[in-house]
Tab-separated table of C-alpha atoms and ligand atoms in Angstrom:
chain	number	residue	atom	x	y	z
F	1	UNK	CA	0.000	0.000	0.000
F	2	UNK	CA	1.142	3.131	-0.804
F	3	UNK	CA	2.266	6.119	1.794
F	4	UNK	CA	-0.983	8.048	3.089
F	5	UNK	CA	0.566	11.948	3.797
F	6	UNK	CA	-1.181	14.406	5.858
F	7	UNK	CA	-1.751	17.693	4.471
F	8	UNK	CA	-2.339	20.936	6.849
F	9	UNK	CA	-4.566	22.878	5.228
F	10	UNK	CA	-4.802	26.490	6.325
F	11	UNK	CA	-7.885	28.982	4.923
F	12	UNK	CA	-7.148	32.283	4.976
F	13	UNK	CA	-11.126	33.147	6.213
F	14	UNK	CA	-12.267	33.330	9.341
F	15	UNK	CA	-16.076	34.086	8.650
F	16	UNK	CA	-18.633	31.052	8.776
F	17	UNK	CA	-19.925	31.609	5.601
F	18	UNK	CA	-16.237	31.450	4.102
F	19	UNK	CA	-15.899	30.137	0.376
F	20	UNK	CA	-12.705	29.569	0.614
F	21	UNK	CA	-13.983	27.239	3.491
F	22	UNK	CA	-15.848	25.119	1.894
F	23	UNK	CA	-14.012	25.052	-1.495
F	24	UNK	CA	-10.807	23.096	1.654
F	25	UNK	CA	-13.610	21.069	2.275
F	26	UNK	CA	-14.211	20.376	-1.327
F	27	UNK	CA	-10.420	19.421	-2.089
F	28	UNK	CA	-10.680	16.739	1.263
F	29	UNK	CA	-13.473	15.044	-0.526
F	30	UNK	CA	-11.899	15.266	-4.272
F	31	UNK	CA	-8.267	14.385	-2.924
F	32	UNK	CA	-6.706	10.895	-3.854
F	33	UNK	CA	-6.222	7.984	-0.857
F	34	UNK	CA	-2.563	8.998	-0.826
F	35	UNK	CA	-3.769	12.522	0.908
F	36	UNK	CA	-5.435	12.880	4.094
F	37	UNK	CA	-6.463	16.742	4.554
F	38	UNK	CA	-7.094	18.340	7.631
F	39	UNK	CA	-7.836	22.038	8.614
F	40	UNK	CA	-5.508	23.453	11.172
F	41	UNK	CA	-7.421	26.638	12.717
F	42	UNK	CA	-6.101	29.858	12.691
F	43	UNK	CA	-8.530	32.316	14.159
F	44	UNK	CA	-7.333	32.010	17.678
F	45	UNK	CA	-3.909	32.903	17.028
F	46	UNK	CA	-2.677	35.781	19.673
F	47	UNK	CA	-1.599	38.522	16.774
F	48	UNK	CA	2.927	37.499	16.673
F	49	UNK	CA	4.604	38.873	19.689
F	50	UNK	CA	7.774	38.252	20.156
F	51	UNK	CA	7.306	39.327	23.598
F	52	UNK	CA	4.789	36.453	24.675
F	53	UNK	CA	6.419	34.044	22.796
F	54	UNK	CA	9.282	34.014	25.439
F	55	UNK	CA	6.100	31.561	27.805
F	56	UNK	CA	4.475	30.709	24.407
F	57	UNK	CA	0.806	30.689	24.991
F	58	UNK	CA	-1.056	27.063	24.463
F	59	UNK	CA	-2.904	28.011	21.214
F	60	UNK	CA	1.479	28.858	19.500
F	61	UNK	CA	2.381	25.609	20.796
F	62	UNK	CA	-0.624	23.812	19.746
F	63	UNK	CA	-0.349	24.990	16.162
F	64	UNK	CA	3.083	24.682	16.195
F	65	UNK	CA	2.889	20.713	16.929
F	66	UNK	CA	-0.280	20.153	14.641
F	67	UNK	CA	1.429	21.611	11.852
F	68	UNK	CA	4.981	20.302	12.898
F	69	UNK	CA	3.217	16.615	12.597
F	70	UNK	CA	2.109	16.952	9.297
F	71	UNK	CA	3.820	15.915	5.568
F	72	UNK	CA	2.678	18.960	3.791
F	73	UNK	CA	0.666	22.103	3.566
F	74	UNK	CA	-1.952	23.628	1.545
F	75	UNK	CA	-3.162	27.266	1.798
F	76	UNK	CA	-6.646	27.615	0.806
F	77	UNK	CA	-7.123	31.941	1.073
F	78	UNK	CA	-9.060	35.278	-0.146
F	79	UNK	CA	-7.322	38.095	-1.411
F	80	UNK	CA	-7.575	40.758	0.917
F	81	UNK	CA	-6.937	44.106	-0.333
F	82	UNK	CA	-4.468	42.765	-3.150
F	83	UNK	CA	-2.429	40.642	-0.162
F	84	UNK	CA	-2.798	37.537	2.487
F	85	UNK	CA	-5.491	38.229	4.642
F	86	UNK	CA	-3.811	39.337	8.296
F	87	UNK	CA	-4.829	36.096	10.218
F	88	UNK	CA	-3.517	33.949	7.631
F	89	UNK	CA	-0.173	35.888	7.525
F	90	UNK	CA	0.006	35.874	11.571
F	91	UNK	CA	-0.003	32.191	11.106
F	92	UNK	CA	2.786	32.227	8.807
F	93	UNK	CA	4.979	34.177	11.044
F	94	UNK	CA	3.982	31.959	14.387
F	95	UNK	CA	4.917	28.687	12.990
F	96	UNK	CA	7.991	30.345	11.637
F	97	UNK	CA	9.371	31.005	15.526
F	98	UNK	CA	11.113	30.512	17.677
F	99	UNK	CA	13.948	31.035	15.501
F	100	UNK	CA	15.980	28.167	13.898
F	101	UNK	CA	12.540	26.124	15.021
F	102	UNK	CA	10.165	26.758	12.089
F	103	UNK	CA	7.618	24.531	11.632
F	104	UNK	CA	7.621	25.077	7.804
F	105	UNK	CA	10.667	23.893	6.451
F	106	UNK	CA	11.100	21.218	3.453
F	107	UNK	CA	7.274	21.065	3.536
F	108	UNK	CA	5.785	20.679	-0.110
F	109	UNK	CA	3.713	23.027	0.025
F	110	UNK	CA	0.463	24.397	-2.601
F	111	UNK	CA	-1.600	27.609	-2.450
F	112	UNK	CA	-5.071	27.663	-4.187
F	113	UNK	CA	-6.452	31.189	-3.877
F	114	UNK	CA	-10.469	32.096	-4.178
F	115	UNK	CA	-11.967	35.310	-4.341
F	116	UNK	CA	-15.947	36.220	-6.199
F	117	UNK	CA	-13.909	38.969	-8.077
F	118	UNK	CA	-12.705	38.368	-11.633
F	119	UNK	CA	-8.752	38.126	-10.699
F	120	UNK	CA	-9.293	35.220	-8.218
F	121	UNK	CA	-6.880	36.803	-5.674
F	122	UNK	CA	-3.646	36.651	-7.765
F	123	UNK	CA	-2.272	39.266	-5.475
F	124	UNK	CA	-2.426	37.355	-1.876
F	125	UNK	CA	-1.403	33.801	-4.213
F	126	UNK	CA	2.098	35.547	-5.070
F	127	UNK	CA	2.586	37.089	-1.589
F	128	UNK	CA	1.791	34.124	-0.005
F	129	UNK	CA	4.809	32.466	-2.797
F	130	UNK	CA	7.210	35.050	-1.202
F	131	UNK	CA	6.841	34.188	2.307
F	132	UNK	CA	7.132	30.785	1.250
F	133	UNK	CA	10.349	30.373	-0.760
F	134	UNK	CA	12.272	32.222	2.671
F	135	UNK	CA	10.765	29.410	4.922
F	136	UNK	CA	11.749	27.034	2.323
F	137	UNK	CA	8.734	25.116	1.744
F	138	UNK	CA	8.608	24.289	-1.978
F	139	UNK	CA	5.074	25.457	-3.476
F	140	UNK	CA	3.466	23.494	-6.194
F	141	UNK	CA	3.751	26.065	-9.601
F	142	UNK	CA	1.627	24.317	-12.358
F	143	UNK	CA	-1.341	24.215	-12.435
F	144	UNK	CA	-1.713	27.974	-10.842
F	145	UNK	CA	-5.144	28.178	-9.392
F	146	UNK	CA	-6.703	31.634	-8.912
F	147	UNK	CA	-10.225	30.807	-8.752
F	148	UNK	CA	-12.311	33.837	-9.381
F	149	UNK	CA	-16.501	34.531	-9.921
F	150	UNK	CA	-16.465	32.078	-6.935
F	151	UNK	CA	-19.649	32.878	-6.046
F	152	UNK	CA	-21.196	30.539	-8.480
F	153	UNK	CA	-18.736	27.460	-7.369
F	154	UNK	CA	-21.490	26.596	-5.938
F	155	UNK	CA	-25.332	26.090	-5.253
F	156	UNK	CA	-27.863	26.922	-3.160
F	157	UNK	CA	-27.733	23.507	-1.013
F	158	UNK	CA	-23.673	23.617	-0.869
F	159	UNK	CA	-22.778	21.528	-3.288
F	160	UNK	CA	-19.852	22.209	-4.963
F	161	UNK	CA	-21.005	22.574	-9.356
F	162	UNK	CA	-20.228	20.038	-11.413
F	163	UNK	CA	-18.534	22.681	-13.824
F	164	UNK	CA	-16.181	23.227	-10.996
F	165	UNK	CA	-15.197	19.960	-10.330
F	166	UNK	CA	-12.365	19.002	-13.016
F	167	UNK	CA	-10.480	21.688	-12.075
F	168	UNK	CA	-10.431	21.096	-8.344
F	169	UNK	CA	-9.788	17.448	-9.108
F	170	UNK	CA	-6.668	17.962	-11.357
F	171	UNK	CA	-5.162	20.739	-8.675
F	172	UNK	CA	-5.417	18.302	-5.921
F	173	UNK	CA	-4.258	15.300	-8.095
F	174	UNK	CA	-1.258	17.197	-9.127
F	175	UNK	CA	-0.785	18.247	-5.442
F	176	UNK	CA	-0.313	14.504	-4.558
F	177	UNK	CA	1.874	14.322	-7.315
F	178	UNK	CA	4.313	17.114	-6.115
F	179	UNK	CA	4.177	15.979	-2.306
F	180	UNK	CA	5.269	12.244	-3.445
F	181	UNK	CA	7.939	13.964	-5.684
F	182	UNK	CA	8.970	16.442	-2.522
F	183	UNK	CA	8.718	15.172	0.827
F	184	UNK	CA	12.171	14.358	1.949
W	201	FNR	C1	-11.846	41.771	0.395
W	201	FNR	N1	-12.138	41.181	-0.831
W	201	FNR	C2	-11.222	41.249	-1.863
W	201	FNR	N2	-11.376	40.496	-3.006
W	201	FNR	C3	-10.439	40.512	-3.977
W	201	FNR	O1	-10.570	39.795	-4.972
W	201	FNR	N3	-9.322	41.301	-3.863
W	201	FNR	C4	-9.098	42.084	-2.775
W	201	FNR	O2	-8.084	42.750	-2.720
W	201	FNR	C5	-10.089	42.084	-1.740
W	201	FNR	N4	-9.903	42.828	-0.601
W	201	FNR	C6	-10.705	42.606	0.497
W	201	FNR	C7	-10.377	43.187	1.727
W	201	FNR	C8	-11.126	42.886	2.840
W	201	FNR	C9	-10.725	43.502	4.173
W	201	FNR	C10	-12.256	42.037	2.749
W	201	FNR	C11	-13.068	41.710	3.982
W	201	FNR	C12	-12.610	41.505	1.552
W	201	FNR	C13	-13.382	40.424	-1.008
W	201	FNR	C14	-13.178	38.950	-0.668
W	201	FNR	O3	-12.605	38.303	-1.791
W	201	FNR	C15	-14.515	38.311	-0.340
W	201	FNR	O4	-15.029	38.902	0.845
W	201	FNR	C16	-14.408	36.806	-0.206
W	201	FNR	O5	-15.689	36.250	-0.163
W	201	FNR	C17	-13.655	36.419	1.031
W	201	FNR	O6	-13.500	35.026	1.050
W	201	FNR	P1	-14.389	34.074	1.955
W	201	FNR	O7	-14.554	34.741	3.299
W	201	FNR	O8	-15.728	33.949	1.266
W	201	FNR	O9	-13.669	32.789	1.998
């Protein structure tokens, strides 16, 4: 049988309602046996201090460890205001500390960004590459995914459209591709 990895997937929304939310959820269901995605959550994060992080508080370490544990990571995010939404970025720079003890490192890593405006949040999908290549997790580059007009991905009932569908299924299918290929 072939390795199962585990994939960290952080969304870059903290609202309910969040498409980017439920489009993670969609890539758990679509992804191949050899992936097992989980959401890491993000929203209770203490904004980076390197002040507090001298006694980290529970919620650093507990990040820290869940996303220490796991093979690889996939960022699932909005573009907010032509960058990576704030909580997303604080959770960059905590598992990044304490120095020399990132959490990040040699990671294969993807970013899939979704936004209901036309450019699909290009802007926070090449930040997000930036921060990436200095903590040296290697990001997936073909196929690029900025997923825009989300607001039709899909209907009323939550079901992800069937128009949709082949392009989720050949990002995630080339993300198990690139972890296999990448994790040391
Ligand atoms: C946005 N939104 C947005 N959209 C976009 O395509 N480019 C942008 O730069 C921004 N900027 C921005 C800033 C802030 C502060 C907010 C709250 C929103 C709109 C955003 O894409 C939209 O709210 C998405 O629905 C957010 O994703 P979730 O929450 O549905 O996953």
């Amino acid at each position: 049988m072939s390795k199962v990895y585990s994939v960290a997937v952080l969304v870059g929304s903290l609202r309910k309602a969040s498409i980017n939310r439920k489009v993670a959820l969609a890539l758990a269901d679509l992804a191949p046996a050899t992936l097992s995605l989980k959401i890491i959550e993000i929203g209770d994060l203490p904004l980076y201090n390197e002040d507090i992080d001298v006694n980290p508080p529970a919620s650093y370490t507990a990040f820290r460890q869940a996303l220490g544990g796991c093979d690889a990571v996939l960022f699932v995010t909005p573009e907010y205001n032509r960058s990576v939404p704030a909580p997303l970025k604080n959770a960059i720079d905590v598992g990044s500390r304490p120095y020399g003890q990132s959490s990040w490192g040699n990671k294969p890593g993807a970013v899939i960004s979704v936004s209901p405006g036309a450019v699909g949040g290009f802007g926070a999908n090449h930040h997000l590459r930036q921060s990436m290549v200095f903590l040296n997790v290697p990001m997936m580059q073909q196929p690029e995914a900025y997923v825009g007009n989300a607001g039709a991905l899909f209907d009323d009932a939550g079901h992800l459209s069937e128009k949709s569908k082949p392009f989720l299924q050949s990002f995630i299918d080339a993300f198990a591709t690139w972890v296999e290929q990448h994790k040391k």
